[in-house]
Tab-separated table of C-alpha atoms and ligand atoms in Angstrom:
chain	number	residue	atom	x	y	z
S	1	MET	CA	170.568	-31.338	81.609
S	2	TYR	CA	171.745	-27.838	81.776
S	3	TRP	CA	175.386	-28.138	81.929
S	4	SER	CA	175.275	-30.726	78.811
S	5	LYS	CA	172.879	-27.892	76.543
S	6	THR	CA	174.745	-25.592	77.021
S	7	GLN	CA	178.648	-26.601	78.797
S	8	SER	CA	179.458	-29.925	77.366
S	9	LEU	CA	180.065	-28.964	73.740
S	10	ALA	CA	183.943	-29.068	72.748
S	11	PRO	CA	185.934	-30.123	69.201
S	12	PHE	CA	186.693	-32.972	71.816
S	13	ASN	CA	183.323	-34.542	73.391
S	14	LEU	CA	184.164	-36.661	75.362
S	15	ALA	CA	180.561	-35.606	77.448
S	16	THR	CA	178.719	-37.819	75.886
S	17	SER	CA	176.373	-41.035	76.789
S	18	GLY	CA	174.793	-42.033	73.909
S	19	VAL	CA	175.877	-43.381	70.869
S	20	GLY	CA	176.228	-40.916	67.720
S	21	SER	CA	173.007	-39.989	65.450
S	22	PHE	CA	172.333	-42.401	62.492
S	23	PRO	CA	171.858	-41.134	59.442
S	24	LEU	CA	167.917	-40.683	57.728
S	25	ARG	CA	169.261	-41.574	54.723
S	26	GLU	CA	170.453	-44.656	55.498
S	27	LEU	CA	167.418	-45.762	57.094
S	28	PRO	CA	165.111	-47.671	54.645
S	29	ILE	CA	162.242	-45.387	54.472
S	30	ASP	CA	160.095	-44.165	51.698
S	31	LEU	CA	159.385	-40.772	52.471
S	32	LYS	CA	156.323	-40.943	50.615
S	33	ASP	CA	154.821	-43.840	53.577
S	34	ILE	CA	155.164	-41.001	56.398
S	35	GLU	CA	152.156	-39.063	57.144
S	36	ILE	CA	151.860	-35.643	59.651
S	37	ASN	CA	148.718	-36.949	61.275
S	38	GLY	CA	147.366	-40.680	62.123
S	39	GLU	CA	145.530	-42.693	64.365
S	40	ASN	CA	147.596	-42.799	67.822
S	41	SER	CA	145.443	-41.050	70.759
S	42	TYR	CA	146.941	-43.338	73.877
S	43	GLY	CA	149.750	-44.661	70.996
S	44	TYR	CA	149.889	-45.790	67.653
S	45	PRO	CA	149.057	-49.706	67.403
S	46	PRO	CA	152.088	-50.388	64.907
S	47	LEU	CA	154.201	-48.702	67.751
S	48	GLN	CA	152.509	-49.966	70.616
S	49	LYS	CA	153.366	-53.314	68.693
S	50	ALA	CA	156.486	-52.833	68.289
S	51	ILE	CA	158.023	-51.965	71.366
S	52	ALA	CA	155.743	-54.839	72.973
S	53	ALA	CA	157.204	-57.490	70.180
S	54	HIS	CA	160.644	-55.742	70.936
S	55	HIS	CA	160.585	-56.972	75.004
S	56	GLY	CA	157.905	-59.669	74.458
S	57	VAL	CA	155.202	-58.470	76.515
S	58	ASN	CA	151.525	-57.357	75.991
S	59	PRO	CA	150.853	-54.253	74.254
S	60	ASP	CA	148.564	-53.330	76.969
S	61	CYS	CA	151.555	-53.061	79.322
S	62	VAL	CA	153.188	-50.199	76.873
S	63	VAL	CA	152.735	-46.661	77.525
S	64	GLU	CA	154.558	-43.954	74.690
S	65	SER	CA	156.405	-41.638	76.232
S	66	ALA	CA	158.289	-38.418	74.913
S	67	GLY	CA	161.957	-40.128	75.256
S	68	THR	CA	162.919	-42.158	78.737
S	69	SER	CA	162.892	-38.537	80.377
S	70	MET	CA	158.752	-38.569	79.973
S	71	ALA	CA	158.613	-42.014	80.672
S	72	ASN	CA	160.743	-41.705	84.038
S	73	HIS	CA	158.483	-38.201	84.985
S	74	LEU	CA	155.076	-40.702	83.923
S	75	ALA	CA	156.241	-43.708	85.790
S	76	MET	CA	157.558	-42.097	89.248
S	77	ALA	CA	154.599	-39.066	89.413
S	78	VAL	CA	152.022	-41.892	88.798
S	79	ILE	CA	153.306	-43.624	91.688
S	80	LEU	CA	154.482	-41.155	94.160
S	81	GLU	CA	152.056	-39.128	95.942
S	82	PRO	CA	153.871	-35.943	97.992
S	83	GLY	CA	155.758	-37.231	101.089
S	84	ASP	CA	155.790	-40.677	100.247
S	85	GLU	CA	159.527	-42.954	100.541
S	86	VAL	CA	161.240	-43.269	97.094
S	87	LEU	CA	164.663	-45.076	97.082
S	88	ILE	CA	167.099	-44.494	94.237
S	89	GLU	CA	170.469	-45.286	94.215
S	90	HIS	CA	173.675	-43.082	94.873
S	91	PRO	CA	175.579	-42.011	92.159
S	92	ALA	CA	172.357	-41.265	90.173
S	93	TYR	CA	171.587	-39.555	87.093
S	94	GLY	CA	170.651	-36.606	88.058
S	95	PRO	CA	166.909	-36.158	86.720
S	96	ILE	CA	165.808	-38.740	88.477
S	97	LEU	CA	166.359	-37.196	91.790
S	98	ASP	CA	165.346	-33.937	90.353
S	99	ILE	CA	161.441	-35.790	89.363
S	100	ALA	CA	160.978	-36.952	92.751
S	101	TYR	CA	162.425	-33.370	94.661
S	102	TYR	CA	159.309	-32.163	91.857
S	103	LEU	CA	157.332	-34.347	93.096
S	104	GLU	CA	157.542	-33.654	96.896
S	105	ALA	CA	158.682	-37.230	97.642
S	106	ASN	CA	160.688	-38.078	100.572
S	107	VAL	CA	164.264	-38.968	98.560
S	108	LYS	CA	165.896	-41.312	100.456
S	109	ARG	CA	169.297	-43.149	99.122
S	110	PHE	CA	171.221	-46.437	98.941
S	111	LEU	CA	174.967	-46.748	97.935
S	112	ARG	CA	176.557	-48.209	95.118
S	113	ALA	CA	180.226	-48.319	96.514
S	114	GLU	CA	183.042	-48.356	93.935
S	115	GLN	CA	185.130	-51.269	95.664
S	116	ASN	CA	182.347	-53.484	94.803
S	117	GLY	CA	182.552	-52.252	91.223
S	118	TRP	CA	179.426	-50.125	91.701
S	119	GLU	CA	177.152	-53.015	91.985
S	120	ILE	CA	174.279	-53.182	94.482
S	121	ASP	CA	174.405	-54.496	97.121
S	122	PRO	CA	170.954	-56.310	97.932
S	123	ALA	CA	171.772	-56.062	101.823
S	124	GLU	CA	172.000	-52.418	101.425
S	125	VAL	CA	168.965	-52.267	100.055
S	126	ARG	CA	167.238	-53.774	102.339
S	127	SER	CA	168.843	-52.036	105.045
S	128	CYS	CA	166.982	-48.612	103.348
S	129	VAL	CA	163.885	-49.420	102.807
S	130	THR	CA	161.573	-48.492	105.010
S	131	PRO	CA	157.336	-49.428	105.932
S	132	LYS	CA	157.043	-45.856	104.076
S	133	THR	CA	159.397	-46.690	101.157
S	134	ARG	CA	156.926	-46.387	97.695
S	135	LEU	CA	159.579	-46.599	95.221
S	136	ILE	CA	162.868	-48.198	94.674
S	137	VAL	CA	164.447	-46.274	91.541
S	138	ILE	CA	167.751	-48.028	89.877
S	139	THR	CA	169.474	-47.697	86.100
S	140	ASN	CA	170.264	-50.562	84.174
S	141	LEU	CA	173.219	-50.556	82.607
S	142	HIS	CA	173.616	-48.243	85.580
S	143	ASN	CA	174.885	-44.232	84.382
S	144	PRO	CA	177.459	-43.165	85.222
S	145	THR	CA	178.567	-46.616	85.724
S	146	SER	CA	177.676	-48.495	83.320
S	147	ALA	CA	177.389	-51.174	85.814
S	148	LEU	CA	175.076	-54.190	84.832
S	149	THR	CA	172.844	-55.713	87.480
S	150	SER	CA	171.930	-59.264	87.438
S	151	ASP	CA	168.814	-60.830	88.195
S	152	SER	CA	169.550	-62.525	90.439
S	153	VAL	CA	170.117	-58.967	92.755
S	154	LEU	CA	166.669	-57.556	90.578
S	155	ARG	CA	165.058	-60.347	91.870
S	156	GLU	CA	165.966	-59.709	95.208
S	157	ILE	CA	165.351	-55.797	95.144
S	158	GLY	CA	161.789	-56.901	94.031
S	159	ASP	CA	161.715	-59.358	97.244
S	160	ILE	CA	162.591	-56.479	99.270
S	161	ALA	CA	160.177	-53.720	97.604
S	162	ARG	CA	156.996	-56.421	97.770
S	163	SER	CA	158.143	-57.476	101.473
S	164	VAL	CA	156.853	-53.189	101.922
S	165	GLY	CA	154.744	-53.321	99.250
S	166	ALA	CA	157.144	-50.722	97.125
S	167	LEU	CA	157.002	-50.989	93.135
S	168	VAL	CA	160.666	-51.257	91.774
S	169	LEU	CA	161.215	-48.490	88.641
S	170	VAL	CA	164.206	-49.375	86.239
S	171	ASP	CA	165.462	-47.395	84.036
S	172	GLU	CA	167.192	-49.725	81.163
S	173	VAL	CA	167.975	-47.188	78.244
S	174	TYR	CA	171.155	-48.439	78.474
S	175	LEU	CA	170.711	-51.486	79.024
S	176	ASP	CA	170.884	-53.100	75.050
S	177	ALA	CA	174.663	-51.723	74.702
S	178	ALA	CA	175.218	-54.779	77.198
S	179	TYR	CA	174.681	-56.126	73.629
S	180	GLU	CA	175.660	-60.496	73.355
S	181	ASN	CA	175.269	-59.725	77.331
S	182	THR	CA	171.848	-57.998	77.159
S	183	PRO	CA	168.980	-59.862	79.681
S	184	ARG	CA	165.773	-59.471	78.855
S	185	THR	CA	163.962	-56.374	80.827
S	186	SER	CA	163.505	-56.682	83.886
S	187	PHE	CA	159.512	-56.165	83.648
S	188	HIS	CA	159.016	-59.440	83.610
S	189	LEU	CA	160.573	-60.527	86.439
S	190	GLY	CA	157.524	-59.688	88.961
S	191	PRO	CA	154.318	-57.703	88.954
S	192	GLU	CA	156.572	-55.325	91.349
S	193	PHE	CA	159.084	-54.097	88.056
S	194	ILE	CA	157.975	-51.357	86.200
S	195	VAL	CA	160.461	-49.957	83.082
S	196	THR	CA	161.499	-47.110	81.014
S	197	SER	CA	163.380	-46.717	78.339
S	198	SER	CA	163.811	-45.340	74.385
S	199	LEU	CA	165.789	-45.702	71.259
S	200	THR	CA	168.224	-43.063	72.707
S	201	LYS	CA	170.877	-43.966	73.631
S	202	VAL	CA	171.767	-47.152	72.641
S	203	TYR	CA	170.658	-46.767	68.279
S	204	GLY	CA	171.733	-43.114	67.494
S	205	VAL	CA	168.005	-42.053	67.161
S	206	SER	CA	167.257	-39.722	69.817
S	207	GLY	CA	165.882	-36.989	67.765
S	208	LEU	CA	162.510	-39.263	67.280
S	209	ARG	CA	161.696	-38.809	71.134
S	210	CYS	CA	160.543	-42.649	70.969
S	211	GLY	CA	160.690	-43.551	74.793
S	212	TRP	CA	158.234	-46.033	76.078
S	213	ILE	CA	156.794	-47.174	79.556
S	214	LEU	CA	156.204	-51.219	80.562
S	215	ALA	CA	153.971	-51.012	83.646
S	216	ARG	CA	150.722	-53.485	84.842
S	217	PRO	CA	147.855	-52.542	82.875
S	218	ASP	CA	146.394	-50.630	85.578
S	219	LEU	CA	149.458	-48.396	85.875
S	220	ALA	CA	149.827	-48.429	82.096
S	221	ARG	CA	145.908	-46.465	81.797
S	222	LYS	CA	146.613	-44.310	84.880
S	223	MET	CA	150.271	-43.045	82.790
S	224	HIS	CA	148.178	-42.965	79.914
S	225	ARG	CA	145.607	-39.971	81.318
S	226	LEU	CA	148.577	-38.484	82.946
S	227	ASN	CA	150.282	-38.019	79.763
S	228	ASP	CA	146.959	-36.319	78.350
S	229	LEU	CA	148.407	-33.560	80.613
S	230	TYR	CA	152.053	-33.298	78.821
S	231	GLY	CA	151.476	-34.546	75.202
S	232	ALA	CA	148.235	-34.936	74.706
S	233	THR	CA	149.182	-36.653	71.576
S	234	PRO	CA	152.463	-38.083	70.383
S	235	VAL	CA	154.496	-36.503	66.900
S	236	HIS	CA	153.214	-39.236	64.494
S	237	PRO	CA	156.233	-39.442	62.038
S	238	GLY	CA	158.168	-39.587	64.606
S	239	GLU	CA	156.059	-42.963	65.671
S	240	LEU	CA	156.138	-44.169	61.715
S	241	LEU	CA	159.909	-43.347	61.567
S	242	SER	CA	160.063	-45.099	64.898
S	243	VAL	CA	158.233	-48.429	63.566
S	244	VAL	CA	160.889	-48.132	60.653
S	245	ALA	CA	163.657	-47.437	63.622
S	246	PHE	CA	162.261	-51.046	65.419
S	247	ASN	CA	161.744	-53.087	61.681
S	248	HIS	CA	165.971	-52.243	61.375
S	249	LEU	CA	167.352	-52.017	64.871
S	250	ASP	CA	169.966	-54.436	64.668
S	251	LEU	CA	171.009	-52.088	61.385
S	252	LEU	CA	171.174	-49.326	63.871
S	253	ARG	CA	172.709	-51.218	66.896
S	254	GLU	CA	175.420	-52.486	64.801
S	255	ARG	CA	176.279	-49.439	63.604
S	256	ALA	CA	176.794	-48.134	66.434
S	257	ARG	CA	178.572	-50.961	68.130
S	258	GLY	CA	181.811	-50.754	65.945
S	259	ILE	CA	182.662	-47.399	67.533
S	260	VAL	CA	181.898	-48.148	71.040
S	261	GLU	CA	183.643	-51.103	71.070
S	262	ALA	CA	186.837	-49.698	69.336
S	263	ASP	CA	186.480	-46.858	71.877
S	264	ARG	CA	186.142	-49.281	74.972
S	265	LYS	CA	189.253	-50.510	73.543
S	266	LEU	CA	191.088	-47.069	73.600
S	267	LEU	CA	189.580	-46.301	76.871
S	268	SER	CA	190.910	-49.538	78.243
S	269	ASP	CA	194.582	-49.089	77.330
S	270	PHE	CA	194.819	-45.680	78.266
S	271	LEU	CA	193.749	-46.957	81.730
S	272	GLN	CA	196.372	-49.327	81.768
S	273	LYS	CA	199.116	-46.316	81.377
S	274	GLN	CA	197.469	-44.269	83.518
S	275	SER	CA	198.075	-44.256	87.013
S	276	ALA	CA	196.833	-40.748	87.888
S	277	ILE	CA	193.416	-42.284	87.022
S	278	SER	CA	191.952	-45.162	88.103
S	279	ALA	CA	188.523	-46.979	86.956
S	280	VAL	CA	185.664	-50.093	87.564
S	281	GLU	CA	186.245	-51.470	83.843
S	282	THR	CA	182.842	-52.936	81.724
S	283	GLU	CA	182.996	-55.045	78.904
S	284	TRP	CA	179.490	-53.029	77.676
S	285	GLY	CA	178.020	-49.437	78.216
S	286	THR	CA	178.260	-46.611	76.695
S	287	THR	CA	180.072	-44.537	79.707
S	288	SER	CA	183.103	-45.104	82.414
S	289	PHE	CA	182.760	-43.231	85.393
S	290	PRO	CA	186.820	-42.484	86.417
S	291	ARG	CA	188.077	-41.403	89.190
S	292	LEU	CA	191.269	-38.962	89.153
S	293	VAL	CA	193.775	-39.703	91.782
S	294	ASN	CA	195.695	-37.209	92.927
S	295	GLU	CA	193.651	-33.522	91.915
S	296	SER	CA	189.951	-32.098	92.423
S	297	ALA	CA	188.227	-33.009	88.962
S	298	ASP	CA	186.398	-30.014	88.196
S	299	ALA	CA	189.865	-28.243	88.648
S	300	PHE	CA	191.224	-30.795	85.919
S	301	LEU	CA	188.721	-30.561	83.585
S	302	GLY	CA	188.441	-26.750	83.649
S	303	ARG	CA	192.191	-27.118	82.241
S	304	LEU	CA	191.123	-29.847	80.166
S	305	ARG	CA	188.055	-27.597	78.423
S	306	SER	CA	190.482	-24.350	78.530
S	307	GLU	CA	193.943	-25.449	77.232
S	308	PHE	CA	193.044	-29.098	75.474
S	309	ASP	CA	189.475	-28.159	73.938
S	310	THR	CA	188.528	-31.336	75.006
S	311	SER	CA	184.762	-32.298	77.825
S	312	ALA	CA	184.151	-34.450	80.180
S	313	VAL	CA	180.690	-34.587	82.682
S	314	PRO	CA	182.401	-33.415	85.873
S	315	GLY	CA	181.169	-36.106	88.314
S	316	ARG	CA	179.875	-33.531	90.773
S	317	PHE	CA	176.633	-33.959	88.660
S	318	PHE	CA	176.678	-37.174	90.484
S	319	GLU	CA	177.439	-36.360	93.394
S	320	MET	CA	180.837	-37.977	93.107
S	321	PRO	CA	182.984	-34.961	92.493
S	322	ASP	CA	186.358	-36.818	92.483
S	323	HIS	CA	185.255	-38.916	89.295
S	324	PHE	CA	184.064	-37.359	86.020
S	325	ARG	CA	182.348	-39.182	82.857
S	326	ILE	CA	183.338	-40.474	79.520
S	327	GLY	CA	180.905	-41.320	76.865
S	328	MET	CA	182.037	-43.629	73.828
S	329	GLY	CA	180.235	-44.239	70.243
S	330	VAL	CA	180.839	-41.187	68.692
S	331	ASN	CA	183.750	-40.809	66.468
S	332	THR	CA	187.256	-42.962	67.558
S	333	GLU	CA	189.290	-40.175	65.528
S	334	MET	CA	188.174	-38.114	67.909
S	335	PHE	CA	187.398	-40.234	71.315
S	336	ALA	CA	191.495	-41.211	70.609
S	337	GLU	CA	192.242	-37.419	70.608
S	338	GLY	CA	190.181	-36.703	73.430
S	339	LEU	CA	192.035	-39.317	75.416
S	340	ASN	CA	195.247	-38.035	74.302
S	341	ARG	CA	194.753	-34.628	75.790
S	342	ILE	CA	193.379	-35.922	79.058
S	343	SER	CA	197.112	-37.531	78.778
S	344	GLN	CA	198.419	-34.320	78.203
S	345	ALA	CA	196.128	-31.917	80.476
S	346	LEU	CA	197.124	-34.601	83.817
S	347	VAL	CA	201.153	-34.147	82.622
S	348	ARG	CA	200.638	-30.456	83.199
S	349	GLY	CA	198.805	-30.887	86.617
S	350	ASP	CA	202.083	-32.710	87.868
U	401	PLP	C1	169.453	-43.099	82.517
U	401	PLP	C2	168.580	-42.395	81.615
U	401	PLP	N1	167.771	-41.993	81.919
U	401	PLP	C3	166.918	-41.431	80.993
U	401	PLP	C4	167.549	-40.314	80.283
U	401	PLP	C5	167.084	-39.469	79.577
U	401	PLP	O1	166.612	-40.426	78.372
U	401	PLP	P1	165.935	-40.054	76.665
U	401	PLP	O2	166.909	-38.909	75.851
U	401	PLP	O3	165.418	-41.418	76.204
U	401	PLP	O4	164.801	-38.925	77.336
U	401	PLP	C6	169.343	-40.534	79.628
U	401	PLP	C7	169.964	-39.208	79.194
U	401	PLP	O5	171.101	-38.671	79.344
U	401	PLP	C8	169.519	-41.339	81.204
U	401	PLP	O6	170.913	-41.163	81.409
């Protein structure tokens, strides 16, 4: 997170993970409808309802939060006591690991293998759980690879969790970037599932910080109470704008989708031509996680940055230093030139 806030910016920035900003002027709102304060002690009811309707769940199961970041923190903090075992995918989005360490949980890992298309192998998860496992954490779509986990695999993970009295946290912040392949939220798969998400990555309105948790009502109440320590009450103008965003979600998604899909086509053509890079391609998602075949990604990304004004996220942040993450969905012209510069930097390294 620190690297991304301080080091990732470059004229050709492929170090993004979400789509470009949706402009406020294109959101059909009348600013006269925006108020500073409102009734939102434990969530603003129209926003709670909009989130609940989006997922087909009861509003009692919805906890508003400041982005998926706070959603993950609240969810894990309510479930985990110091010393509890938590099983987290590898590679993982760094802050999820950091929350677990911050909570002094006992962190165990299960591997997603590149040769298996980064898919989750339930047998691997089963071999890693113990009677002490309290929580299994995954991202779907997976950050950094955009791998989509099927409902049947998720159900198996739910069964494994239930067999040891654990819960499953699924961070679905990228899930709607599967577009027409988007499944229903895994929250519907069983009482052991807790889901976190936001409007950040797929809809281009990160600044609203509209995040949420879906959890059983008893857990949801605990999360609301814990959030009293951190946020007390949400920013009400943000809630009002978020309700408008929910009313026009298709507009927001489709605007970004055009860019994501144009970028994906360029990336796919690029990968076909590159023997020095290998990647598992997906038909969805806003990120790809290629591997450099012949040299260290850190050395390559340093050269790419200093000589070619182009950035991508080093794989070391996902504990996979041979890889780097490329983000799609911001600006296709910039993306095309960024790929072009990656080609030039690869030639320079020969
Ligand atoms: C898997 C995952 N979860 C959560 C977040 C944070 O999302 P938000 O901006 O909604 O806090 C990110 C951001 O990159 C992410 O990749």
